[in-house]
Coordinates of C-alpha atoms in Angstrom, one line a residue:
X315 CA 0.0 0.0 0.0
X316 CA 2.8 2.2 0.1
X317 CA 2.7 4.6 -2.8
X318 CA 6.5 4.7 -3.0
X319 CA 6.7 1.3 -3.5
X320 CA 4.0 1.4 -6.3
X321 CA 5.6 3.9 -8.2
X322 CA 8.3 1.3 -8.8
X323 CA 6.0 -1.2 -9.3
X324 CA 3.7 0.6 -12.0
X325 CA 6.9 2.0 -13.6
X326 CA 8.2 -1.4 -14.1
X327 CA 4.9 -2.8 -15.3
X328 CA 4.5 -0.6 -17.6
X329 CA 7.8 -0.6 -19.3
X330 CA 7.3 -4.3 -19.4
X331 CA 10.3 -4.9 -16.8
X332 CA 10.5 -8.4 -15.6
X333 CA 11.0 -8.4 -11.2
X334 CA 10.5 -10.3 -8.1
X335 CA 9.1 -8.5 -5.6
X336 CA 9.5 -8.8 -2.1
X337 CA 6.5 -7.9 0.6
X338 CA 8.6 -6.0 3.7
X339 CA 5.7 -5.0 6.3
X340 CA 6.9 -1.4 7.6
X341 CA 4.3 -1.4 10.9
X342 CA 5.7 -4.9 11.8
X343 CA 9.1 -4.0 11.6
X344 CA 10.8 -5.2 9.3
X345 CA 12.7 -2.6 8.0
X346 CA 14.5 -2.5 11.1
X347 CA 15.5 -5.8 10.7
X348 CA 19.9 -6.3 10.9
X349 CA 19.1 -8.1 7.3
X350 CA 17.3 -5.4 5.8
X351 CA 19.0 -2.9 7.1
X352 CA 22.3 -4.5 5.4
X353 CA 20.5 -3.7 2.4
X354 CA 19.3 -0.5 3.0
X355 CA 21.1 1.2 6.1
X356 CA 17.9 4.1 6.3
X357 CA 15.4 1.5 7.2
X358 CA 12.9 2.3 3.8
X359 CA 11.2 0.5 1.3
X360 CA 11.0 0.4 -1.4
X361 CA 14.9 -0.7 -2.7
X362 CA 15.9 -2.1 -5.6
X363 CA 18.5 -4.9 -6.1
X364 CA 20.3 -5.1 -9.6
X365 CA 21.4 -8.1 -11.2
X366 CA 24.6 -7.1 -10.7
X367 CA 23.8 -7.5 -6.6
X368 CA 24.0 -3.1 -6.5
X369 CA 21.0 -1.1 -4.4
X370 CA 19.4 1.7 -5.1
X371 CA 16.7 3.1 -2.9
X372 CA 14.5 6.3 -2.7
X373 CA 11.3 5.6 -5.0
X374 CA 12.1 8.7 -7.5
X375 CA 15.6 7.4 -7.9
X376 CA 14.8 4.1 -8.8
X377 CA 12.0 4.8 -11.2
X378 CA 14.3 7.6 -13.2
X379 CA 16.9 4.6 -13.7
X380 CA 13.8 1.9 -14.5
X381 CA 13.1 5.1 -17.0
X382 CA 16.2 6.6 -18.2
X383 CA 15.9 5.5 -22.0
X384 CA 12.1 5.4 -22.7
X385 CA 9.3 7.6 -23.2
X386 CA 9.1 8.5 -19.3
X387 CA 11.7 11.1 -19.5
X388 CA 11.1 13.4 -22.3
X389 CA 14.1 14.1 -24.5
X390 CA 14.1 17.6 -24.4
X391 CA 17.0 18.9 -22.2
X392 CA 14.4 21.3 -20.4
X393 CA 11.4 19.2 -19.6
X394 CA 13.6 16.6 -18.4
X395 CA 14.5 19.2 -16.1
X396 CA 10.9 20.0 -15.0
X397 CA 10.2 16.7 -15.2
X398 CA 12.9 16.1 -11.9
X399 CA 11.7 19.4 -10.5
X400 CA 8.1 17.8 -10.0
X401 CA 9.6 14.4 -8.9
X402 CA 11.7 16.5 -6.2
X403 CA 9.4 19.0 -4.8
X404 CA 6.8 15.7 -4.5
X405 CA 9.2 14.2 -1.7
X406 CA 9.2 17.7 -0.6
X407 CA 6.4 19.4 -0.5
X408 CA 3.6 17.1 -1.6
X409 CA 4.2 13.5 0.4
X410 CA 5.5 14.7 3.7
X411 CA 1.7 15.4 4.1
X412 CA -0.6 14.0 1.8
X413 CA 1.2 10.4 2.8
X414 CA 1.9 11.4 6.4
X415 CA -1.5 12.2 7.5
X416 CA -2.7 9.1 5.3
X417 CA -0.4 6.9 7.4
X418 CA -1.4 8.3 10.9
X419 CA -5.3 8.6 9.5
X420 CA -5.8 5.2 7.6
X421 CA -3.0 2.9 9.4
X422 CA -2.3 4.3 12.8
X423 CA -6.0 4.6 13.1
X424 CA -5.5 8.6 14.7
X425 CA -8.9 10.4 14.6
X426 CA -8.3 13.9 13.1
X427 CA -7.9 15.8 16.2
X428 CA -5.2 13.7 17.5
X429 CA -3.2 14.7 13.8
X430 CA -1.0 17.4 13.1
X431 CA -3.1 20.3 11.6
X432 CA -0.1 21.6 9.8
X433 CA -0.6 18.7 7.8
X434 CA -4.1 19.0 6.5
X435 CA -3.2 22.6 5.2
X436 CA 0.0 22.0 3.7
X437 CA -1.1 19.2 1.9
X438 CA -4.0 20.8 0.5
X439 CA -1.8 23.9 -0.7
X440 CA 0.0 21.1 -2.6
X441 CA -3.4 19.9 -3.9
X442 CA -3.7 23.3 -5.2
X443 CA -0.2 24.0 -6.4
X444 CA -1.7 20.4 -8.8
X445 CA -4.7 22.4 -9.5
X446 CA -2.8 24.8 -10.8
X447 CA -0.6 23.1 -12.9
X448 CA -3.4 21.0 -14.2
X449 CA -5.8 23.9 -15.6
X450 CA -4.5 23.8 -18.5
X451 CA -2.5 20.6 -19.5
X452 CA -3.6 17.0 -19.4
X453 CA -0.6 15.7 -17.6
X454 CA 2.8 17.5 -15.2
X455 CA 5.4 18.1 -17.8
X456 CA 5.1 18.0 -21.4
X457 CA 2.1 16.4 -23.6
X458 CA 2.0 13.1 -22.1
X459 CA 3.2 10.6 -18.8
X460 CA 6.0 11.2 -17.6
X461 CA 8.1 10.1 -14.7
X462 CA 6.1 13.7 -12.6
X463 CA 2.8 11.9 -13.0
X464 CA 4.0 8.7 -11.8
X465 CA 5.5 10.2 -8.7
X466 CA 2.7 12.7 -8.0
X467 CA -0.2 10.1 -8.7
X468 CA 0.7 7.7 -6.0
X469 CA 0.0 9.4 -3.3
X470 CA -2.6 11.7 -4.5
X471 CA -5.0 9.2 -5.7
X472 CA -5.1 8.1 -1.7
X473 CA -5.5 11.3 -0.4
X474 CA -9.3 10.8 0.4
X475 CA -7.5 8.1 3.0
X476 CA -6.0 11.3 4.4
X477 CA -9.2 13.1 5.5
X478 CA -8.9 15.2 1.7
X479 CA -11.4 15.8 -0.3
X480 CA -10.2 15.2 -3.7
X481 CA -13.5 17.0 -5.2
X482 CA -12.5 20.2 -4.3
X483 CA -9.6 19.4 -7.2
X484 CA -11.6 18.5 -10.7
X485 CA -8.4 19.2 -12.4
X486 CA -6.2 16.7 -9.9
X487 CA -9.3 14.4 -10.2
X488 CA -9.6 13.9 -14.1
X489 CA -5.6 13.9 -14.0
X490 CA -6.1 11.1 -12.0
X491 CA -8.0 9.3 -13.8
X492 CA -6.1 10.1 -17.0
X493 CA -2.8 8.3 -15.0
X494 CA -4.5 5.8 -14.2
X495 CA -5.8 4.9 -17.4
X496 CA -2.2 5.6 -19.1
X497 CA -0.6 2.7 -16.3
X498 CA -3.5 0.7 -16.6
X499 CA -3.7 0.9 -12.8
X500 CA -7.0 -0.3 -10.5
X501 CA -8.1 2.5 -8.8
X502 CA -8.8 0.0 -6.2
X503 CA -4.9 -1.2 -6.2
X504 CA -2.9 0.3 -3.5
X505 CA -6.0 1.2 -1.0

């Protein structure tokens, strides 16, 4: 359920990469573990072991090397750069509250007054910042998927688990649904 770990997932799927994937249950643990943390000293999933035995971790890392050389990363010099601009202000200023108040709402079971309210408005000014962006253009960066979308759709589509109310965004909404349809993702998957 963790949208950092889906990103990888969908972004392997659909650039038809073959992978094992290993369940690692954060709330039990087991990122804490001496044998995961040999493989990733920070203690977070998701992390991705080569062929050649290397890790990588952080979710936008891995999916820009899944991505490098296919139509995830536009080729222009400057929307590749936008395109990494979205994907860094998303572990920024988008999913340390959109996922964070998801996590203490929908897993730690917190009722809203026992949640940060710091969290509710900044993740609704990055809601906005999508609405935005999304007025006029189908997708983050450029004329189609990118790389941006994948990162920003992960956790947005579960914001609603956060206490959001995703129909105060149409734009964010049909973008949505316009991801979703591009990854051929269930909007159940993930919830």
């Amino acid at each position: 359920r963790s949208g950092n770990c889906l990103k990888v997932k969908w972004t392997a799927d659909h650039l038809a990469i073959p992978y094992e994937w290993h369940d690692v249950d954060v709330l039990k643990g087991e990122t804490r573990t001496e044998d995961f943390l040999a493989i990733n000293p920070a203690g977070q999933v998701p992390c991705l072991e080569r062929p050649d035995g290397r890790i990588l971790a952080q979710s936008n890392a891995i999916i820009f090397h899944l991505a490098r050389d296919s139509k995830l990363v536009p080729q222009d010099d400057f929307d590749q750069a936008k395109m990494l601009e979205w994907m860094f202000w998303e572990q920024y200023s988008h999913e340390p509250f959109i996922a964070v108040r998801r996590f203490r709402r929908a897993f730690l079971n917190l009722a809203d007054d026992e949640i940060n309210p710091d969290l509710m408005a900044k993740g609704r000014r990055a809601l906005g910042v999508m609405e935005m962006r999304l007025l006029s253009r189908d997708f983050i960066v450029g004329d189609g998927l990118t790389l941006a979308d994948i990162a920003l759709v992960a956790y947005t589509r579960v914001a609603d688990e956060g206490g959001f109310d995703l129909d105060e965004f149409l734009g964010v909404r049909a973008w949505i649904a316009r991801v979703e349809n591009e990854l051929e993702i269930d909007p159940a998957e993930g919830r």
